[in-house]
Amino acid sequence: MKLPIYMDNQSTTPCDPRVVDAMVPYLADHFGNASSRNHAFGWTAEEAVESSREQIAELIGASAKEIVFTSGATESDNMALKGAFEFYAKKGNHIITAPTEHKAIIDTVRWLERQGADVTWLPVNDDGTISPDELKAAIRPETVLVSLMHGNNEIGTINPIGEYGAICKEAGVLFHTDAAQTVGKVPIDVNEMKIDLLSMSGHKMYGPKGIGALYVRRKNPRVRISPQLHGGGHERGMRSGTLPVHQIVGLGKAAELCRLELPDEMKRTKALRDRLLEKVSAGVPEILINGHEDNHLPGNVNISFTFVEGESLLMALRDVAVSSGSACTSASLEPSYVLRSIGLDDENAHSSIRFGVGRFNTASEVDYVADLVIQSVAKLRAMSPLWEMHQDGIDLKSIEWAGH
Ligand SMILES: *Cc1c(COP(=O)(O)O)cnc(C)c1O
């Protein structure tokens, strides 16, 4: 076993070596511009792009023409929200979303609010899910778009997006989902789930960084979005810019590998995640598991270690790459807004650690991490006067602290 151990696969995933191998020829020999119609260099590039488009479409049950290449899920989210809001301005200005979304949605929606959007932020259950009934009740005649994520990047909760899709379809409202965490990890079918727009990212599915895609439905209904990048009219006018062929080949290969290996990989990462949780639960008293008990990303578990500072625990876990609920949104020590949305207080939000098991983790790595967590939490709690008082049965919430 090699240190450090990477167990932060919600943040990014390593590029699969098979993806790297597929990409290299398109950086060297096959450097053509996929828009060059007059020579073989262009044709070779275009062929590669179109075969990647097929591979990506196949992974989510779409057709190739519905895949638009972007620089990643952040751009896909921006493009979907701004593009639909602009195109359907005559229909209305109401957008529905939730406070647990990724910043790429939250900040885009806030920007749209300043452009005149009326936004409903749906309430969040303490398991991180959004209730379909709440969504149904929030839809109005002037609603143009619902954007609700599939898998949450911090707590791993998977939302019932098929139910949201059905509700939106019935109401005649467009449904966008940010599926950056779930594409290639759990089964997705855009037709079964009645998804109109879907964002995905290469580097969350063992592909390269700087590439992603937006699925844009072409039938029942034909979804239109106003372009946000103007220029040469690439990607059927929706997103101009010379296509990064090597990146696209990488995303296509990553999608193919995910599709072929998904059933096995899902089982394997889930088993490793469960093994980690079982060991840590057995070895550490008084932990909180954040997120949905059953409906979660296969490899994700987010745990609050009460009476321990997440930052101190991260230091103790120096050889292990994981994330803490206080560090993930910014350089400041603001507690995670996702954890706050599901009702955690500041202390428990600050004491949370996100473990993300992925394709390349092994059982011995999981065991090493579990043992290290158990030892580290015990050490940190032994130094904590609050933990000692809690052990003595003192209710810390009832104490009036001097100076407060
Ligand atoms: C990582 C992530 C993004 C951003 O994707 P990039 O490709 O890095 O821009 C958006 N949404 C979710 C849910 C993510 O996990």
CSV table of C-alpha atoms and ligand atoms in Angstrom, one decimal:
chain,number,residue,atom,x,y,z
A,1,MET,CA,0.0,0.0,0.0
A,2,LYS,CA,1.3,3.4,-1.0
A,3,LEU,CA,0.8,6.7,1.0
A,4,PRO,CA,-0.8,9.1,0.7
A,5,ILE,CA,-4.1,7.5,0.1
A,6,TYR,CA,-6.6,9.3,-2.2
A,7,MET,CA,-10.1,9.0,-0.8
A,8,ASP,CA,-11.7,12.2,-2.0
A,9,ASN,CA,-13.4,11.0,-5.2
A,10,GLN,CA,-16.3,13.5,-4.9
A,11,SER,CA,-13.8,16.3,-5.3
A,12,THR,CA,-12.2,14.8,-8.4
A,13,THR,CA,-11.3,11.3,-9.7
A,14,PRO,CA,-8.0,10.2,-11.1
A,15,CYS,CA,-8.0,9.9,-14.9
A,16,ASP,CA,-8.2,6.2,-15.8
A,17,PRO,CA,-4.9,5.1,-17.5
A,18,ARG,CA,-7.0,3.6,-20.3
A,19,VAL,CA,-8.5,7.1,-20.8
A,20,VAL,CA,-5.0,8.6,-21.0
A,21,ASP,CA,-3.9,6.0,-23.6
A,22,ALA,CA,-7.0,6.9,-25.7
A,23,MET,CA,-6.2,10.6,-25.5
A,24,VAL,CA,-2.5,10.8,-26.4
A,25,PRO,CA,-2.8,10.1,-30.1
A,26,TYR,CA,-5.2,13.1,-30.4
A,27,LEU,CA,-2.6,15.4,-28.9
A,28,ALA,CA,0.2,14.2,-31.2
A,29,ASP,CA,-0.6,12.6,-34.5
A,30,HIS,CA,-4.3,13.5,-34.9
A,31,PHE,CA,-4.2,17.2,-34.1
A,32,GLY,CA,-6.7,18.3,-36.8
A,33,ASN,CA,-9.5,20.7,-36.2
A,34,ALA,CA,-12.8,18.8,-36.2
A,35,SER,CA,-14.4,21.7,-38.2
A,36,SER,CA,-11.9,21.4,-41.1
A,37,ARG,CA,-14.1,19.9,-43.8
A,38,ASN,CA,-11.5,19.9,-46.6
A,39,HIS,CA,-8.8,17.4,-45.5
A,40,ALA,CA,-8.1,14.2,-43.7
A,41,PHE,CA,-6.8,15.9,-40.6
A,42,GLY,CA,-10.2,17.4,-40.0
A,43,TRP,CA,-12.1,14.2,-40.9
A,44,THR,CA,-10.1,12.1,-38.5
A,45,ALA,CA,-10.8,14.6,-35.7
A,46,GLU,CA,-14.5,14.8,-36.5
A,47,GLU,CA,-14.8,11.1,-36.5
A,48,ALA,CA,-13.3,10.8,-33.1
A,49,VAL,CA,-15.6,13.6,-31.8
A,50,GLU,CA,-18.7,11.9,-33.2
A,51,SER,CA,-17.8,8.5,-31.8
A,52,SER,CA,-17.2,10.1,-28.3
A,53,ARG,CA,-20.6,11.8,-28.6
A,54,GLU,CA,-22.2,8.3,-29.2
A,55,GLN,CA,-20.4,6.8,-26.2
A,56,ILE,CA,-21.6,9.6,-23.9
A,57,ALA,CA,-25.1,9.5,-25.2
A,58,GLU,CA,-25.3,5.7,-24.7
A,59,LEU,CA,-24.3,6.0,-21.1
A,60,ILE,CA,-27.4,8.1,-20.3
A,61,GLY,CA,-29.8,6.7,-22.8
A,62,ALA,CA,-29.7,9.8,-25.1
A,63,SER,CA,-29.0,10.2,-28.8
A,64,ALA,CA,-25.7,11.6,-29.9
A,65,LYS,CA,-27.2,14.8,-31.3
A,66,GLU,CA,-28.4,15.7,-27.8
A,67,ILE,CA,-24.9,16.0,-26.4
A,68,VAL,CA,-23.2,19.4,-26.4
A,69,PHE,CA,-19.6,19.6,-25.3
A,70,THR,CA,-18.6,22.1,-22.6
A,71,SER,CA,-15.6,22.8,-20.4
A,72,GLY,CA,-17.2,21.0,-17.5
A,73,ALA,CA,-20.3,20.8,-15.2
A,74,THR,CA,-19.9,24.4,-14.1
A,75,GLU,CA,-20.3,25.6,-17.7
A,76,SER,CA,-23.0,23.1,-18.4
A,77,ASP,CA,-25.0,24.4,-15.4
A,78,ASN,CA,-24.5,28.0,-16.5
A,79,MET,CA,-25.4,27.2,-20.0
A,80,ALA,CA,-28.6,25.3,-19.1
A,81,LEU,CA,-29.9,27.9,-16.6
A,82,LYS,CA,-28.9,31.1,-18.3
A,83,GLY,CA,-29.7,29.7,-21.8
A,84,ALA,CA,-33.2,28.4,-20.9
A,85,PHE,CA,-34.0,31.5,-18.8
A,86,GLU,CA,-33.2,33.7,-21.8
A,87,PHE,CA,-34.8,31.6,-24.4
A,88,TYR,CA,-38.1,31.2,-22.6
A,89,ALA,CA,-38.3,34.7,-21.2
A,90,LYS,CA,-41.7,35.2,-22.8
A,91,LYS,CA,-43.1,32.2,-20.9
A,92,GLY,CA,-42.2,33.5,-17.5
A,93,ASN,CA,-39.4,34.2,-15.1
A,94,HIS,CA,-39.9,31.7,-12.3
A,95,ILE,CA,-37.1,29.2,-11.4
A,96,ILE,CA,-37.3,26.4,-8.8
A,97,THR,CA,-34.2,25.0,-7.1
A,98,ALA,CA,-32.8,24.1,-3.7
A,99,PRO,CA,-30.1,25.4,-1.3
A,100,THR,CA,-28.2,22.2,-1.3
A,101,GLU,CA,-27.2,22.6,-5.0
A,102,HIS,CA,-23.5,23.0,-6.1
A,103,LYS,CA,-22.2,26.5,-6.2
A,104,ALA,CA,-22.3,26.4,-10.0
A,105,ILE,CA,-26.1,26.3,-9.7
A,106,ILE,CA,-26.5,28.5,-6.6
A,107,ASP,CA,-24.4,31.4,-7.9
A,108,THR,CA,-25.9,31.2,-11.4
A,109,VAL,CA,-29.4,31.3,-10.0
A,110,ARG,CA,-28.4,34.3,-7.8
A,111,TRP,CA,-27.1,36.1,-10.9
A,112,LEU,CA,-30.4,35.3,-12.7
A,113,GLU,CA,-32.2,36.8,-9.7
A,114,ARG,CA,-30.4,40.0,-10.4
A,115,GLN,CA,-31.5,39.8,-14.0
A,116,GLY,CA,-35.2,39.5,-12.9
A,117,ALA,CA,-35.7,35.9,-12.1
A,118,ASP,CA,-38.1,35.0,-9.4
A,119,VAL,CA,-36.6,32.0,-7.5
A,120,THR,CA,-38.2,29.5,-5.2
A,121,TRP,CA,-35.7,27.7,-2.9
A,122,LEU,CA,-37.3,24.4,-1.9
A,123,PRO,CA,-37.0,23.2,1.7
A,124,VAL,CA,-34.6,20.3,2.3
A,125,ASN,CA,-35.3,17.3,4.5
A,126,ASP,CA,-32.8,16.3,7.1
A,127,ASP,CA,-31.6,13.4,4.9
A,128,GLY,CA,-30.7,15.9,2.1
A,129,THR,CA,-33.6,15.0,-0.2
A,130,ILE,CA,-36.2,17.4,-1.7
A,131,SER,CA,-39.7,16.2,-1.4
A,132,PRO,CA,-41.5,15.7,-4.8
A,133,ASP,CA,-44.7,17.1,-3.2
A,134,GLU,CA,-42.9,20.4,-2.3
A,135,LEU,CA,-41.8,20.6,-5.9
A,136,LYS,CA,-45.3,20.0,-7.2
A,137,ALA,CA,-46.7,22.7,-4.9
A,138,ALA,CA,-44.2,25.2,-6.0
A,139,ILE,CA,-44.8,25.1,-9.8
A,140,ARG,CA,-46.7,28.1,-11.2
A,141,PRO,CA,-47.9,29.0,-14.6
A,142,GLU,CA,-44.9,31.3,-15.1
A,143,THR,CA,-42.4,28.6,-14.0
A,144,VAL,CA,-39.8,28.0,-16.8
A,145,LEU,CA,-37.3,25.8,-15.2
A,146,VAL,CA,-36.7,23.4,-12.3
A,147,SER,CA,-33.1,22.6,-11.4
A,148,LEU,CA,-32.5,19.9,-8.8
A,149,MET,CA,-29.3,17.9,-8.5
A,150,HIS,CA,-29.1,14.1,-8.8
A,151,GLY,CA,-26.3,13.2,-6.3
A,152,ASN,CA,-25.1,15.7,-3.7
A,153,ASN,CA,-21.3,16.3,-3.8
A,154,GLU,CA,-20.9,16.7,0.0
A,155,ILE,CA,-23.3,14.4,1.7
A,156,GLY,CA,-23.9,12.0,-1.2
A,157,THR,CA,-27.7,12.0,-1.0
A,158,ILE,CA,-29.4,10.9,-4.2
A,159,ASN,CA,-32.6,12.7,-5.1
A,160,PRO,CA,-35.6,10.9,-6.7
A,161,ILE,CA,-35.1,12.8,-10.0
A,162,GLY,CA,-37.3,10.4,-11.9
A,163,GLU,CA,-40.2,11.7,-9.7
A,164,TYR,CA,-39.2,15.3,-10.3
A,165,GLY,CA,-39.0,14.6,-14.0
A,166,ALA,CA,-42.5,13.2,-14.1
A,167,ILE,CA,-43.9,16.1,-12.2
A,168,CYS,CA,-42.2,18.7,-14.5
A,169,LYS,CA,-43.3,16.8,-17.6
A,170,GLU,CA,-46.9,16.8,-16.4
A,171,ALA,CA,-46.8,20.5,-15.7
A,172,GLY,CA,-45.0,21.4,-18.9
A,173,VAL,CA,-42.0,22.8,-17.2
A,174,LEU,CA,-38.3,22.1,-18.2
A,175,PHE,CA,-36.3,19.9,-15.8
A,176,HIS,CA,-32.6,20.3,-15.5
A,177,THR,CA,-30.4,18.1,-13.3
A,178,ASP,CA,-26.8,18.5,-12.2
A,179,ALA,CA,-25.6,14.9,-12.5
A,180,ALA,CA,-21.9,15.6,-12.2
A,181,GLN,CA,-21.7,13.1,-9.2
A,182,THR,CA,-23.8,10.4,-10.6
A,183,VAL,CA,-23.1,10.0,-14.3
A,184,GLY,CA,-21.2,6.8,-14.7
A,185,LYS,CA,-21.7,5.9,-11.0
A,186,VAL,CA,-25.4,5.0,-10.9
A,187,PRO,CA,-27.8,4.1,-13.8
A,188,ILE,CA,-29.3,7.2,-15.5
A,189,ASP,CA,-31.8,7.2,-18.4
A,190,VAL,CA,-32.9,10.6,-19.6
A,191,ASN,CA,-36.1,9.3,-21.1
A,192,GLU,CA,-37.2,7.1,-18.2
A,193,MET,CA,-36.4,9.9,-15.8
A,194,LYS,CA,-37.9,12.6,-18.1
A,195,ILE,CA,-34.9,14.8,-17.9
A,196,ASP,CA,-34.7,17.8,-20.3
A,197,LEU,CA,-31.2,19.1,-19.5
A,198,LEU,CA,-28.4,17.3,-17.7
A,199,SER,CA,-24.9,18.4,-16.7
A,200,MET,CA,-21.9,16.1,-16.5
A,201,SER,CA,-18.2,16.5,-15.9
A,202,GLY,CA,-15.2,14.5,-17.2
A,203,HIS,CA,-13.1,14.7,-14.1
A,204,LYS,CA,-15.8,13.2,-11.8
A,205,MET,CA,-16.0,10.0,-13.9
A,206,TYR,CA,-12.3,9.1,-14.3
A,207,GLY,CA,-11.9,11.3,-17.4
A,208,PRO,CA,-9.8,14.4,-17.9
A,209,LYS,CA,-10.5,17.9,-16.3
A,210,GLY,CA,-11.7,20.7,-18.5
A,211,ILE,CA,-14.3,18.8,-20.4
A,212,GLY,CA,-17.9,18.1,-19.7
A,213,ALA,CA,-21.2,18.0,-21.6
A,214,LEU,CA,-24.8,19.2,-21.5
A,215,TYR,CA,-27.5,16.9,-22.6
A,216,VAL,CA,-30.2,18.9,-24.4
A,217,ARG,CA,-33.4,17.0,-25.2
A,218,ARG,CA,-34.4,17.2,-28.9
A,219,LYS,CA,-37.8,15.4,-28.8
A,220,ASN,CA,-40.9,15.6,-26.5
A,221,PRO,CA,-40.2,18.5,-26.1
A,222,ARG,CA,-37.5,20.0,-28.3
A,223,VAL,CA,-35.6,22.1,-25.7
A,224,ARG,CA,-34.0,25.3,-26.9
A,225,ILE,CA,-31.4,27.3,-25.1
A,226,SER,CA,-29.9,30.7,-26.0
A,227,PRO,CA,-26.1,30.4,-26.6
A,228,GLN,CA,-23.9,31.9,-23.9
A,229,LEU,CA,-20.7,31.7,-25.9
A,230,HIS,CA,-20.9,33.2,-29.4
A,231,GLY,CA,-18.5,32.6,-32.2
A,232,GLY,CA,-18.0,30.1,-35.0
A,233,GLY,CA,-21.3,28.3,-34.4
A,234,HIS,CA,-19.9,25.0,-33.2
A,235,GLU,CA,-22.1,22.5,-31.4
A,236,ARG,CA,-25.1,23.5,-33.6
A,237,GLY,CA,-24.8,27.1,-32.5
A,238,MET,CA,-25.2,26.3,-28.8
A,239,ARG,CA,-21.6,26.6,-27.8
A,240,SER,CA,-18.9,28.1,-30.0
A,241,GLY,CA,-15.2,27.3,-29.8
A,242,THR,CA,-12.9,24.9,-31.5
A,243,LEU,CA,-13.5,21.4,-30.0
A,244,PRO,CA,-10.7,20.0,-27.7
A,245,VAL,CA,-10.6,16.7,-29.5
A,246,HIS,CA,-8.2,15.0,-27.1
A,247,GLN,CA,-10.4,16.0,-24.1
A,248,ILE,CA,-13.5,14.8,-25.9
A,249,VAL,CA,-11.9,11.5,-26.8
A,250,GLY,CA,-11.0,11.1,-23.1
A,251,LEU,CA,-14.6,11.9,-22.0
A,252,GLY,CA,-15.9,9.4,-24.6
A,253,LYS,CA,-13.6,6.6,-23.4
A,254,ALA,CA,-14.4,7.4,-19.7
A,255,ALA,CA,-18.1,7.1,-20.5
A,256,GLU,CA,-17.6,3.8,-22.3
A,257,LEU,CA,-15.6,2.3,-19.4
A,258,CYS,CA,-18.2,3.6,-16.9
A,259,ARG,CA,-21.0,2.0,-18.9
A,260,LEU,CA,-19.3,-1.4,-19.2
A,261,GLU,CA,-18.1,-1.5,-15.6
A,262,LEU,CA,-21.0,0.3,-13.8
A,263,PRO,CA,-22.8,-2.7,-12.3
A,264,ASP,CA,-19.6,-4.2,-10.8
A,265,GLU,CA,-18.1,-0.9,-9.8
A,266,MET,CA,-21.2,0.2,-8.0
A,267,LYS,CA,-21.2,-2.9,-5.9
A,268,ARG,CA,-17.5,-2.8,-5.3
A,269,THR,CA,-17.4,0.9,-4.2
A,270,LYS,CA,-20.5,0.5,-2.1
A,271,ALA,CA,-19.0,-2.5,-0.3
A,272,LEU,CA,-15.8,-0.6,0.4
A,273,ARG,CA,-17.8,2.4,1.7
A,274,ASP,CA,-19.9,0.1,3.9
A,275,ARG,CA,-16.7,-1.6,5.2
A,276,LEU,CA,-15.3,1.8,6.1
A,277,LEU,CA,-18.5,2.9,7.9
A,278,GLU,CA,-18.8,-0.4,9.8
A,279,LYS,CA,-15.3,-0.2,11.1
A,280,VAL,CA,-15.5,3.4,12.1
A,281,SER,CA,-18.9,3.0,13.7
A,282,ALA,CA,-17.6,0.0,15.7
A,283,GLY,CA,-14.4,1.9,16.8
A,284,VAL,CA,-15.8,5.5,17.4
A,285,PRO,CA,-18.7,6.2,19.7
A,286,GLU,CA,-21.1,9.1,19.1
A,287,ILE,CA,-20.8,9.8,15.4
A,288,LEU,CA,-23.4,11.3,13.1
A,289,ILE,CA,-23.9,10.0,9.6
A,290,ASN,CA,-24.9,12.9,7.3
A,291,GLY,CA,-27.1,12.3,4.3
A,292,HIS,CA,-29.6,9.6,3.3
A,293,GLU,CA,-29.1,6.2,4.9
A,294,ASP,CA,-29.9,4.2,1.7
A,295,ASN,CA,-30.1,6.5,-1.3
A,296,HIS,CA,-26.5,7.8,-1.5
A,297,LEU,CA,-23.6,7.8,-3.9
A,298,PRO,CA,-22.1,4.3,-3.8
A,299,GLY,CA,-18.7,5.4,-2.5
A,300,ASN,CA,-19.6,8.4,-0.3
A,301,VAL,CA,-20.0,8.6,3.4
A,302,ASN,CA,-20.1,11.9,5.4
A,303,ILE,CA,-19.5,11.6,9.1
A,304,SER,CA,-19.6,14.1,11.9
A,305,PHE,CA,-17.2,13.2,14.7
A,306,THR,CA,-18.8,15.0,17.6
A,307,PHE,CA,-16.4,17.0,19.9
A,308,VAL,CA,-13.7,16.9,17.3
A,309,GLU,CA,-12.6,19.8,15.0
A,310,GLY,CA,-12.7,18.6,11.4
A,311,GLU,CA,-9.6,20.7,10.7
A,312,SER,CA,-7.7,18.9,13.5
A,313,LEU,CA,-8.8,15.6,12.3
A,314,LEU,CA,-7.7,16.4,8.8
A,315,MET,CA,-4.3,17.2,10.2
A,316,ALA,CA,-4.2,13.9,12.0
A,317,LEU,CA,-5.2,12.1,8.8
A,318,ARG,CA,-2.2,13.7,7.0
A,319,ASP,CA,-1.6,10.6,4.8
A,320,VAL,CA,-5.2,10.4,3.7
A,321,ALA,CA,-6.9,12.8,1.2
A,322,VAL,CA,-10.4,13.5,2.5
A,323,SER,CA,-12.5,16.7,2.9
A,324,SER,CA,-13.9,18.4,5.9
A,325,GLY,CA,-17.3,20.2,6.2
A,326,SER,CA,-15.6,23.4,7.2
A,327,ALA,CA,-13.0,23.5,4.4
A,328,CYS,CA,-14.9,22.6,1.3
A,329,THR,CA,-16.7,25.7,0.2
A,330,SER,CA,-13.9,28.3,0.6
A,331,ALA,CA,-10.6,29.2,2.2
A,332,SER,CA,-12.5,30.7,5.1
A,333,LEU,CA,-13.7,28.5,7.9
A,334,GLU,CA,-17.4,28.9,7.1
A,335,PRO,CA,-19.2,25.7,7.9
A,336,SER,CA,-20.7,23.9,4.8
A,337,TYR,CA,-24.0,25.4,3.7
A,338,VAL,CA,-25.1,21.9,2.7
A,339,LEU,CA,-24.7,20.6,6.2
A,340,ARG,CA,-26.4,23.7,7.6
A,341,SER,CA,-29.3,23.1,5.1
A,342,ILE,CA,-29.9,19.6,6.6
A,343,GLY,CA,-30.1,21.0,10.1
A,344,LEU,CA,-26.6,20.5,11.5
A,345,ASP,CA,-25.4,23.0,14.0
A,346,ASP,CA,-22.1,24.8,13.5
A,347,GLU,CA,-20.2,22.3,15.8
A,348,ASN,CA,-21.4,19.2,14.0
A,349,ALA,CA,-20.8,20.8,10.6
A,350,HIS,CA,-17.3,21.7,11.6
A,351,SER,CA,-16.6,18.2,12.8
A,352,SER,CA,-17.6,16.5,9.6
A,353,ILE,CA,-15.4,14.6,7.2
A,354,ARG,CA,-16.4,13.4,3.7
A,355,PHE,CA,-14.9,10.1,2.6
A,356,GLY,CA,-15.1,9.3,-1.1
A,357,VAL,CA,-14.2,5.8,-2.1
A,358,GLY,CA,-13.6,5.3,-5.9
A,359,ARG,CA,-12.5,3.0,-8.6
A,360,PHE,CA,-8.9,2.7,-7.5
A,361,ASN,CA,-9.3,2.3,-3.8
A,362,THR,CA,-8.6,-1.1,-2.1
A,363,ALA,CA,-9.9,-2.9,1.0
A,364,SER,CA,-6.5,-2.5,2.7
A,365,GLU,CA,-6.6,1.2,2.1
A,366,VAL,CA,-10.1,1.3,3.7
A,367,ASP,CA,-8.8,-0.6,6.7
A,368,TYR,CA,-5.8,1.7,7.1
A,369,VAL,CA,-8.0,4.8,6.9
A,370,ALA,CA,-10.6,3.3,9.4
A,371,ASP,CA,-7.9,2.4,11.9
A,372,LEU,CA,-6.2,5.8,11.6
A,373,VAL,CA,-9.6,7.6,12.1
A,374,ILE,CA,-10.4,5.5,15.2
A,375,GLN,CA,-7.0,6.3,16.8
A,376,SER,CA,-7.0,10.0,15.8
A,377,VAL,CA,-10.5,10.7,17.1
A,378,ALA,CA,-9.7,8.9,20.4
A,379,LYS,CA,-6.6,11.1,20.8
A,380,LEU,CA,-8.3,14.3,19.9
A,381,ARG,CA,-11.2,13.6,22.2
A,382,ALA,CA,-8.9,12.7,25.0
A,383,MET,CA,-7.5,16.3,24.8
A,384,SER,CA,-11.0,17.9,24.7
A,385,PRO,CA,-12.4,19.3,27.9
A,386,LEU,CA,-15.8,19.4,26.3
A,387,TRP,CA,-15.7,15.7,25.6
A,388,GLU,CA,-14.7,15.0,29.2
A,389,MET,CA,-17.6,17.1,30.5
A,390,HIS,CA,-20.0,15.3,28.1
A,391,GLN,CA,-18.7,12.0,29.4
A,392,ASP,CA,-19.4,13.2,32.9
A,393,GLY,CA,-23.0,13.7,31.9
A,394,ILE,CA,-23.0,17.5,31.7
A,395,ASP,CA,-25.4,19.0,29.2
A,396,LEU,CA,-23.1,21.4,27.4
A,397,LYS,CA,-26.1,23.3,25.8
A,398,SER,CA,-27.3,24.2,29.3
A,399,ILE,CA,-24.0,25.9,30.3
A,400,GLU,CA,-23.7,29.7,30.4
A,401,TRP,CA,-20.2,30.4,29.3
A,402,ALA,CA,-18.4,33.3,30.8
A,403,GLY,CA,-18.0,36.2,28.4
A,404,HIS,CA,-21.1,35.2,26.3
B,1,LIG,C1,-17.8,19.0,-9.5
B,1,LIG,C2,-19.2,19.4,-9.6
B,1,LIG,C3,-19.5,20.5,-10.4
B,1,LIG,C4,-18.5,21.3,-11.2
B,1,LIG,O1,-17.9,20.5,-12.2
B,1,LIG,P1,-16.6,21.0,-13.0
B,1,LIG,O2,-16.6,20.1,-14.2
B,1,LIG,O3,-15.5,20.9,-12.1
B,1,LIG,O4,-16.9,22.4,-13.4
B,1,LIG,C5,-20.8,20.8,-10.5
B,1,LIG,N1,-21.8,20.2,-9.8
B,1,LIG,C6,-21.5,19.1,-9.0
B,1,LIG,C7,-22.6,18.4,-8.3
B,1,LIG,C8,-20.2,18.7,-8.9
B,1,LIG,O5,-19.9,17.7,-8.1
